[in-house]
């Protein structure tokens, strides 16, 4: 076993301190929001709440859980996230798999064409006009179809497929297996790490997305949880909105905003521990052709 030098030990200490600082930058704002959501109004108004709740109060969470629009937006966002993740993984796989075959005609041109879309797009107004022409405005499909596949994620999956030995595919072809049979029986079972990683990417992206719903959705019943949160944060300080929500005092408004943020953040955070063991493995293997 190699003994670490003094310089290596110092570097390890510096690296650990750096990681702790980065973790603190990410965790402290969440702890502050959690404390505000559980604190009494008087303490929030006097700006006495930092990381520990004061005057324990669950009224903000009770309001969120009793309000039908929050619950509806939550379950709609969960359903939308599941559908988008499954559809995105399917499209990403079907796009990446054929591109690993050298015999595919026009493979290089297809790769170039797909890659160009990573750097250039039509822009917001042309995209809106396109959705209008396709009659997708205020249609739930507008939250699924336009972003159904990420080229970046497709490249990661394609690179991962490249790392699977060709001998496995060739032996299956000799046994008479079709292209789809090879995909289902060989490539997909061996691709659990990258599939889990991309599923996390797609799920987090859809869960946190609100700009497409903001631009294309007019019916409140299709508002995602993040769009509802966006509207609350923008409008809660207005007297009429605050009164409508049942929170006319500034402290209560802050408490409600903090509770809604926690309500929309915690569910997606709970998914990460189940995918953590695949996360780093999937990204590193999918990033380099072996």
mmCIF file of C-alpha atoms in Angstrom:
data_model
loop_
_atom_site.group_PDB
_atom_site.id
_atom_site.type_symbol
_atom_site.label_atom_id
_atom_site.label_comp_id
_atom_site.label_asym_id
_atom_site.label_seq_id
_atom_site.Cartn_x
_atom_site.Cartn_y
_atom_site.Cartn_z
ATOM 1 C CA UNK A 1 0.000 0.000 0.000
ATOM 2 C CA UNK A 2 1.401 3.363 -1.032
ATOM 3 C CA UNK A 3 2.031 5.797 1.818
ATOM 4 C CA UNK A 4 0.737 9.295 1.092
ATOM 5 C CA UNK A 5 3.231 12.113 1.139
ATOM 6 C CA UNK A 6 2.784 15.256 3.216
ATOM 7 C CA UNK A 7 1.769 17.186 0.086
ATOM 8 C CA UNK A 8 -0.893 14.578 -0.749
ATOM 9 C CA UNK A 9 -2.317 14.760 2.789
ATOM 10 C CA UNK A 10 -2.483 18.561 2.614
ATOM 11 C CA UNK A 11 -4.214 18.340 -0.757
ATOM 12 C CA UNK A 12 -6.745 15.866 0.661
ATOM 13 C CA UNK A 13 -7.528 18.242 3.527
ATOM 14 C CA UNK A 14 -7.946 21.177 1.133
ATOM 15 C CA UNK A 15 -10.198 19.093 -1.106
ATOM 16 C CA UNK A 16 -12.376 17.988 1.834
ATOM 17 C CA UNK A 17 -12.703 21.591 3.043
ATOM 18 C CA UNK A 18 -13.663 22.683 -0.491
ATOM 19 C CA UNK A 19 -16.319 19.944 -0.718
ATOM 20 C CA UNK A 20 -17.714 20.946 2.672
ATOM 21 C CA UNK A 21 -17.950 24.594 1.573
ATOM 22 C CA UNK A 22 -19.739 23.644 -1.646
ATOM 23 C CA UNK A 23 -22.114 21.390 0.305
ATOM 24 C CA UNK A 24 -22.805 24.194 2.764
ATOM 25 C CA UNK A 25 -23.616 26.585 -0.095
ATOM 26 C CA UNK A 26 -26.226 24.099 -1.320
ATOM 27 C CA UNK A 27 -27.638 23.015 2.048
ATOM 28 C CA UNK A 28 -27.840 26.295 3.972
ATOM 29 C CA UNK A 29 -30.495 27.925 1.692
ATOM 30 C CA UNK A 30 -32.631 24.785 2.010
ATOM 31 C CA UNK A 31 -32.310 24.825 5.801
ATOM 32 C CA UNK A 32 -33.267 28.506 5.826
ATOM 33 C CA UNK A 33 -36.401 27.813 3.776
ATOM 34 C CA UNK A 34 -37.305 24.864 5.974
ATOM 35 C CA UNK A 35 -36.891 26.994 9.088
ATOM 36 C CA UNK A 36 -39.090 29.771 7.645
ATOM 37 C CA UNK A 37 -41.781 27.330 6.629
ATOM 38 C CA UNK A 38 -41.983 25.988 10.194
ATOM 39 C CA UNK A 39 -41.574 29.259 12.119
ATOM 40 C CA UNK A 40 -44.086 31.567 13.681
ATOM 41 C CA UNK A 41 -45.112 34.744 11.878
ATOM 42 C CA UNK A 42 -43.717 37.148 14.473
ATOM 43 C CA UNK A 43 -40.221 35.680 14.232
ATOM 44 C CA UNK A 44 -40.265 35.848 10.408
ATOM 45 C CA UNK A 45 -41.398 39.488 10.390
ATOM 46 C CA UNK A 46 -38.590 40.414 12.792
ATOM 47 C CA UNK A 47 -36.076 38.529 10.565
ATOM 48 C CA UNK A 48 -35.034 36.297 13.441
ATOM 49 C CA UNK A 49 -35.280 33.013 11.534
ATOM 50 C CA UNK A 50 -32.083 31.650 10.042
ATOM 51 C CA UNK A 51 -31.403 27.911 10.189
ATOM 52 C CA UNK A 52 -33.480 26.802 13.180
ATOM 53 C CA UNK A 53 -37.301 27.204 13.320
ATOM 54 C CA UNK A 54 -38.643 29.526 15.977
ATOM 55 C CA UNK A 55 -42.187 29.352 17.292
ATOM 56 C CA UNK A 56 -42.955 26.040 15.608
ATOM 57 C CA UNK A 57 -45.933 26.517 13.268
ATOM 58 C CA UNK A 58 -47.362 24.126 10.653
ATOM 59 C CA UNK A 59 -50.030 26.497 9.337
ATOM 60 C CA UNK A 60 -48.268 27.068 6.011
ATOM 61 C CA UNK A 61 -48.056 23.323 5.285
ATOM 62 C CA UNK A 62 -51.661 22.850 6.383
ATOM 63 C CA UNK A 63 -52.729 25.528 3.915
ATOM 64 C CA UNK A 64 -50.773 23.900 1.082
ATOM 65 C CA UNK A 65 -52.112 20.421 1.781
ATOM 66 C CA UNK A 66 -55.717 21.621 2.121
ATOM 67 C CA UNK A 67 -55.731 23.695 -1.061
ATOM 68 C CA UNK A 68 -56.973 21.717 -4.053
ATOM 69 C CA UNK A 69 -54.877 23.596 -6.599
ATOM 70 C CA UNK A 70 -51.609 22.637 -4.885
ATOM 71 C CA UNK A 71 -52.560 18.973 -4.667
ATOM 72 C CA UNK A 72 -53.810 18.939 -8.261
ATOM 73 C CA UNK A 73 -50.627 20.614 -9.524
ATOM 74 C CA UNK A 74 -48.504 18.193 -7.506
ATOM 75 C CA UNK A 75 -50.089 15.014 -8.865
ATOM 76 C CA UNK A 76 -50.237 16.448 -12.387
ATOM 77 C CA UNK A 77 -46.511 17.224 -12.214
ATOM 78 C CA UNK A 78 -45.737 13.736 -10.882
ATOM 79 C CA UNK A 79 -47.743 12.141 -13.711
ATOM 80 C CA UNK A 80 -46.134 14.433 -16.290
ATOM 81 C CA UNK A 81 -42.639 13.686 -14.980
ATOM 82 C CA UNK A 82 -43.191 9.928 -15.218
ATOM 83 C CA UNK A 83 -44.632 10.123 -18.746
ATOM 84 C CA UNK A 84 -41.886 12.471 -19.973
ATOM 85 C CA UNK A 85 -39.112 10.371 -18.441
ATOM 86 C CA UNK A 86 -40.372 7.148 -20.025
ATOM 87 C CA UNK A 87 -40.973 8.816 -23.401
ATOM 88 C CA UNK A 88 -37.594 10.565 -23.327
ATOM 89 C CA UNK A 89 -35.682 7.390 -22.466
ATOM 90 C CA UNK A 90 -37.503 5.534 -25.240
ATOM 91 C CA UNK A 91 -36.737 8.175 -27.859
ATOM 92 C CA UNK A 92 -33.141 8.565 -26.692
ATOM 93 C CA UNK A 93 -32.561 4.812 -26.921
ATOM 94 C CA UNK A 94 -34.184 4.503 -30.350
ATOM 95 C CA UNK A 95 -32.030 7.364 -31.630
ATOM 96 C CA UNK A 96 -28.729 6.257 -30.093
ATOM 97 C CA UNK A 97 -28.935 2.547 -30.904
ATOM 98 C CA UNK A 98 -28.985 2.711 -34.736
ATOM 99 C CA UNK A 99 -26.089 5.204 -34.758
ATOM 100 C CA UNK A 100 -23.621 2.625 -33.384
ATOM 101 C CA UNK A 101 -23.902 0.506 -36.538
ATOM 102 C CA UNK A 102 -21.178 1.374 -39.023
ATOM 103 C CA UNK A 103 -23.284 -0.053 -41.833
ATOM 104 C CA UNK A 104 -26.019 2.549 -41.375
ATOM 105 C CA UNK A 105 -26.151 4.676 -44.531
ATOM 106 C CA UNK A 106 -25.683 8.379 -43.873
ATOM 107 C CA UNK A 107 -24.628 7.760 -40.275
ATOM 108 C CA UNK A 108 -22.043 10.571 -40.257
ATOM 109 C CA UNK A 109 -24.464 13.048 -41.821
ATOM 110 C CA UNK A 110 -27.147 12.109 -39.286
ATOM 111 C CA UNK A 111 -24.683 12.590 -36.418
ATOM 112 C CA UNK A 112 -23.697 16.021 -37.732
ATOM 113 C CA UNK A 113 -27.309 17.062 -38.282
ATOM 114 C CA UNK A 114 -28.305 15.988 -34.767
ATOM 115 C CA UNK A 115 -25.295 17.681 -33.174
ATOM 116 C CA UNK A 116 -26.053 21.000 -34.903
ATOM 117 C CA UNK A 117 -29.355 21.182 -33.021
ATOM 118 C CA UNK A 118 -27.375 21.430 -29.764
ATOM 119 C CA UNK A 119 -25.956 24.808 -30.784
ATOM 120 C CA UNK A 120 -28.664 26.387 -32.922
ATOM 121 C CA UNK A 121 -32.422 26.689 -32.485
ATOM 122 C CA UNK A 122 -35.157 28.831 -33.962
ATOM 123 C CA UNK A 123 -35.840 30.845 -30.815
ATOM 124 C CA UNK A 124 -38.815 31.488 -28.555
ATOM 125 C CA UNK A 125 -41.154 33.253 -30.987
ATOM 126 C CA UNK A 126 -40.746 30.753 -33.883
ATOM 127 C CA UNK A 127 -41.222 27.896 -31.422
ATOM 128 C CA UNK A 128 -44.413 29.511 -30.127
ATOM 129 C CA UNK A 129 -45.715 30.002 -33.681
ATOM 130 C CA UNK A 130 -44.876 26.379 -34.470
ATOM 131 C CA UNK A 131 -46.820 25.139 -31.447
ATOM 132 C CA UNK A 132 -49.704 27.359 -32.530
ATOM 133 C CA UNK A 133 -49.694 25.927 -36.054
ATOM 134 C CA UNK A 134 -49.653 22.408 -34.635
ATOM 135 C CA UNK A 135 -52.655 23.238 -32.395
ATOM 136 C CA UNK A 136 -50.655 22.332 -29.298
ATOM 137 C CA UNK A 137 -51.280 25.516 -27.311
ATOM 138 C CA UNK A 138 -53.044 24.698 -24.022
ATOM 139 C CA UNK A 139 -52.649 21.026 -24.951
ATOM 140 C CA UNK A 140 -50.894 18.782 -22.404
ATOM 141 C CA UNK A 141 -48.844 17.268 -25.245
ATOM 142 C CA UNK A 142 -46.990 20.568 -25.600
ATOM 143 C CA UNK A 143 -45.290 19.779 -22.288
ATOM 144 C CA UNK A 144 -44.096 16.399 -23.596
ATOM 145 C CA UNK A 145 -43.345 16.460 -27.323
ATOM 146 C CA UNK A 146 -41.015 19.494 -27.800
ATOM 147 C CA UNK A 147 -38.520 18.352 -25.173
ATOM 148 C CA UNK A 148 -38.934 14.621 -25.567
ATOM 149 C CA UNK A 149 -35.227 14.081 -26.330
ATOM 150 C CA UNK A 150 -31.985 15.781 -25.357
ATOM 151 C CA UNK A 151 -29.170 15.479 -27.902
ATOM 152 C CA UNK A 152 -26.612 15.695 -25.111
ATOM 153 C CA UNK A 153 -28.205 12.732 -23.330
ATOM 154 C CA UNK A 154 -28.438 10.842 -26.597
ATOM 155 C CA UNK A 155 -24.678 11.286 -27.137
ATOM 156 C CA UNK A 156 -24.020 9.935 -23.633
ATOM 157 C CA UNK A 157 -26.133 6.863 -24.350
ATOM 158 C CA UNK A 158 -24.584 6.357 -27.782
ATOM 159 C CA UNK A 159 -21.102 6.505 -26.262
ATOM 160 C CA UNK A 160 -22.154 3.973 -23.641
ATOM 161 C CA UNK A 161 -23.436 1.652 -26.368
ATOM 162 C CA UNK A 162 -20.078 1.995 -28.119
ATOM 163 C CA UNK A 163 -18.423 0.608 -24.973
ATOM 164 C CA UNK A 164 -20.388 -2.650 -25.152
ATOM 165 C CA UNK A 165 -18.225 -5.274 -26.948
ATOM 166 C CA UNK A 166 -19.208 -5.852 -30.559
ATOM 167 C CA UNK A 167 -18.644 -9.573 -30.022
ATOM 168 C CA UNK A 168 -21.848 -9.788 -27.968
ATOM 169 C CA UNK A 169 -23.866 -8.268 -30.782
ATOM 170 C CA UNK A 170 -22.146 -10.356 -33.447
ATOM 171 C CA UNK A 171 -22.780 -13.604 -31.560
ATOM 172 C CA UNK A 172 -26.457 -12.710 -31.254
ATOM 173 C CA UNK A 173 -26.627 -11.900 -34.971
ATOM 174 C CA UNK A 174 -25.127 -15.311 -35.770
ATOM 175 C CA UNK A 175 -27.887 -16.896 -33.677
ATOM 176 C CA UNK A 176 -30.445 -15.046 -35.800
ATOM 177 C CA UNK A 177 -31.435 -12.308 -33.355
ATOM 178 C CA UNK A 178 -33.006 -9.202 -34.895
ATOM 179 C CA UNK A 179 -31.811 -5.659 -34.192
ATOM 180 C CA UNK A 180 -34.608 -5.054 -31.692
ATOM 181 C CA UNK A 181 -33.994 -8.424 -30.035
ATOM 182 C CA UNK A 182 -30.327 -7.505 -29.575
ATOM 183 C CA UNK A 183 -31.338 -4.147 -28.121
ATOM 184 C CA UNK A 184 -33.783 -5.654 -25.632
ATOM 185 C CA UNK A 185 -31.758 -8.723 -24.651
ATOM 186 C CA UNK A 186 -28.196 -7.377 -24.667
ATOM 187 C CA UNK A 187 -27.882 -3.597 -24.740
ATOM 188 C CA UNK A 188 -30.649 -2.569 -22.354
ATOM 189 C CA UNK A 189 -29.742 -5.038 -19.559
ATOM 190 C CA UNK A 190 -26.126 -3.851 -19.736
ATOM 191 C CA UNK A 191 -27.142 -0.186 -19.790
ATOM 192 C CA UNK A 192 -28.781 0.130 -16.370
ATOM 193 C CA UNK A 193 -26.225 2.698 -15.103
ATOM 194 C CA UNK A 194 -26.627 5.085 -18.023
ATOM 195 C CA UNK A 195 -30.395 4.539 -18.165
ATOM 196 C CA UNK A 196 -30.718 5.412 -14.465
ATOM 197 C CA UNK A 197 -28.502 8.473 -14.923
ATOM 198 C CA UNK A 198 -30.439 9.786 -17.908
ATOM 199 C CA UNK A 199 -33.734 9.029 -16.174
ATOM 200 C CA UNK A 200 -32.591 11.273 -13.342
ATOM 201 C CA UNK A 201 -31.580 14.009 -15.808
ATOM 202 C CA UNK A 202 -34.920 13.874 -17.605
ATOM 203 C CA UNK A 203 -36.992 13.621 -14.415
ATOM 204 C CA UNK A 204 -35.276 16.569 -12.736
ATOM 205 C CA UNK A 205 -35.506 18.637 -15.916
ATOM 206 C CA UNK A 206 -39.240 18.027 -16.283
ATOM 207 C CA UNK A 207 -39.994 18.431 -12.574
ATOM 208 C CA UNK A 208 -38.211 21.792 -12.435
ATOM 209 C CA UNK A 209 -39.507 23.022 -15.778
ATOM 210 C CA UNK A 210 -42.019 25.854 -15.866
ATOM 211 C CA UNK A 211 -41.103 28.044 -18.854
ATOM 212 C CA UNK A 212 -42.908 25.845 -21.395
ATOM 213 C CA UNK A 213 -46.048 25.753 -19.244
ATOM 214 C CA UNK A 214 -45.773 29.517 -18.756
ATOM 215 C CA UNK A 215 -45.593 30.160 -22.512
ATOM 216 C CA UNK A 216 -47.967 27.540 -23.873
ATOM 217 C CA UNK A 217 -50.527 26.797 -21.153
ATOM 218 C CA UNK A 218 -53.643 28.908 -20.591
ATOM 219 C CA UNK A 219 -55.754 26.477 -18.566
ATOM 220 C CA UNK A 220 -55.001 26.495 -14.844
ATOM 221 C CA UNK A 221 -55.736 22.776 -14.508
ATOM 222 C CA UNK A 222 -52.604 22.029 -16.543
ATOM 223 C CA UNK A 223 -50.322 24.292 -14.516
ATOM 224 C CA UNK A 224 -47.286 22.435 -13.237
ATOM 225 C CA UNK A 225 -46.205 22.749 -9.629
ATOM 226 C CA UNK A 226 -43.229 24.894 -10.577
ATOM 227 C CA UNK A 227 -45.404 27.280 -12.579
ATOM 228 C CA UNK A 228 -47.784 27.567 -9.637
ATOM 229 C CA UNK A 229 -44.813 28.317 -7.407
ATOM 230 C CA UNK A 230 -43.567 30.889 -9.909
ATOM 231 C CA UNK A 231 -46.931 32.662 -9.883
ATOM 232 C CA UNK A 232 -47.109 32.619 -6.092
ATOM 233 C CA UNK A 233 -43.630 34.061 -5.638
ATOM 234 C CA UNK A 234 -44.340 36.799 -8.198
ATOM 235 C CA UNK A 235 -47.765 37.716 -6.887
ATOM 236 C CA UNK A 236 -47.974 36.791 -3.209
ATOM 237 C CA UNK A 237 -46.894 40.265 -2.076
ATOM 238 C CA UNK A 238 -49.870 41.829 -3.830
ATOM 239 C CA UNK A 239 -52.656 42.519 -1.347
ATOM 240 C CA UNK A 240 -55.427 40.892 -3.344
ATOM 241 C CA UNK A 241 -53.453 37.716 -4.019
ATOM 242 C CA UNK A 242 -52.216 37.451 -0.448
ATOM 243 C CA UNK A 243 -55.749 37.878 0.827
ATOM 244 C CA UNK A 244 -57.065 35.296 -1.633
ATOM 245 C CA UNK A 245 -54.469 32.794 -0.439
ATOM 246 C CA UNK A 246 -55.401 33.496 3.178
ATOM 247 C CA UNK A 247 -52.073 35.159 3.917
ATOM 248 C CA UNK A 248 -52.401 38.908 4.248
ATOM 249 C CA UNK A 249 -49.523 39.416 6.687
ATOM 250 C CA UNK A 250 -45.940 39.634 5.329
ATOM 251 C CA UNK A 251 -44.664 36.932 7.652
ATOM 252 C CA UNK A 252 -47.382 34.531 6.568
ATOM 253 C CA UNK A 253 -46.622 35.245 2.919
ATOM 254 C CA UNK A 254 -42.967 34.381 3.475
ATOM 255 C CA UNK A 255 -43.947 31.239 5.344
ATOM 256 C CA UNK A 256 -46.261 30.148 2.530
ATOM 257 C CA UNK A 257 -43.608 30.720 -0.122
ATOM 258 C CA UNK A 258 -41.085 28.705 1.865
ATOM 259 C CA UNK A 259 -43.582 25.881 2.403
ATOM 260 C CA UNK A 260 -44.463 25.690 -1.287
ATOM 261 C CA UNK A 261 -40.761 25.629 -2.242
ATOM 262 C CA UNK A 262 -40.154 22.740 0.163
ATOM 263 C CA UNK A 263 -43.325 21.039 -1.063
ATOM 264 C CA UNK A 264 -42.024 21.160 -4.642
ATOM 265 C CA UNK A 265 -38.370 20.341 -3.915
ATOM 266 C CA UNK A 266 -38.378 17.451 -1.440
ATOM 267 C CA UNK A 267 -40.109 14.829 -3.688
ATOM 268 C CA UNK A 268 -37.492 15.027 -6.445
ATOM 269 C CA UNK A 269 -34.687 14.974 -3.850
ATOM 270 C CA UNK A 270 -36.041 11.681 -2.519
ATOM 271 C CA UNK A 271 -35.384 9.991 -5.872
ATOM 272 C CA UNK A 272 -31.654 10.649 -5.923
ATOM 273 C CA UNK A 273 -30.598 8.151 -3.171
ATOM 274 C CA UNK A 274 -32.139 5.293 -5.168
ATOM 275 C CA UNK A 275 -30.154 6.215 -8.296
ATOM 276 C CA UNK A 276 -26.935 7.368 -6.649
ATOM 277 C CA UNK A 277 -25.081 4.075 -7.130
ATOM 278 C CA UNK A 278 -25.660 4.293 -10.896
ATOM 279 C CA UNK A 279 -25.093 8.021 -11.281
ATOM 280 C CA UNK A 280 -21.297 8.439 -11.416
ATOM 281 C CA UNK A 281 -20.807 5.035 -13.062
ATOM 282 C CA UNK A 282 -23.281 5.878 -15.812
ATOM 283 C CA UNK A 283 -21.881 9.309 -16.618
ATOM 284 C CA UNK A 284 -18.229 8.262 -16.704
ATOM 285 C CA UNK A 285 -18.794 5.160 -18.825
ATOM 286 C CA UNK A 286 -21.104 7.046 -21.174
ATOM 287 C CA UNK A 287 -18.679 9.930 -21.603
ATOM 288 C CA UNK A 288 -15.733 8.033 -23.107
ATOM 289 C CA UNK A 289 -15.654 5.475 -25.873
ATOM 290 C CA UNK A 290 -13.795 2.408 -24.691
#
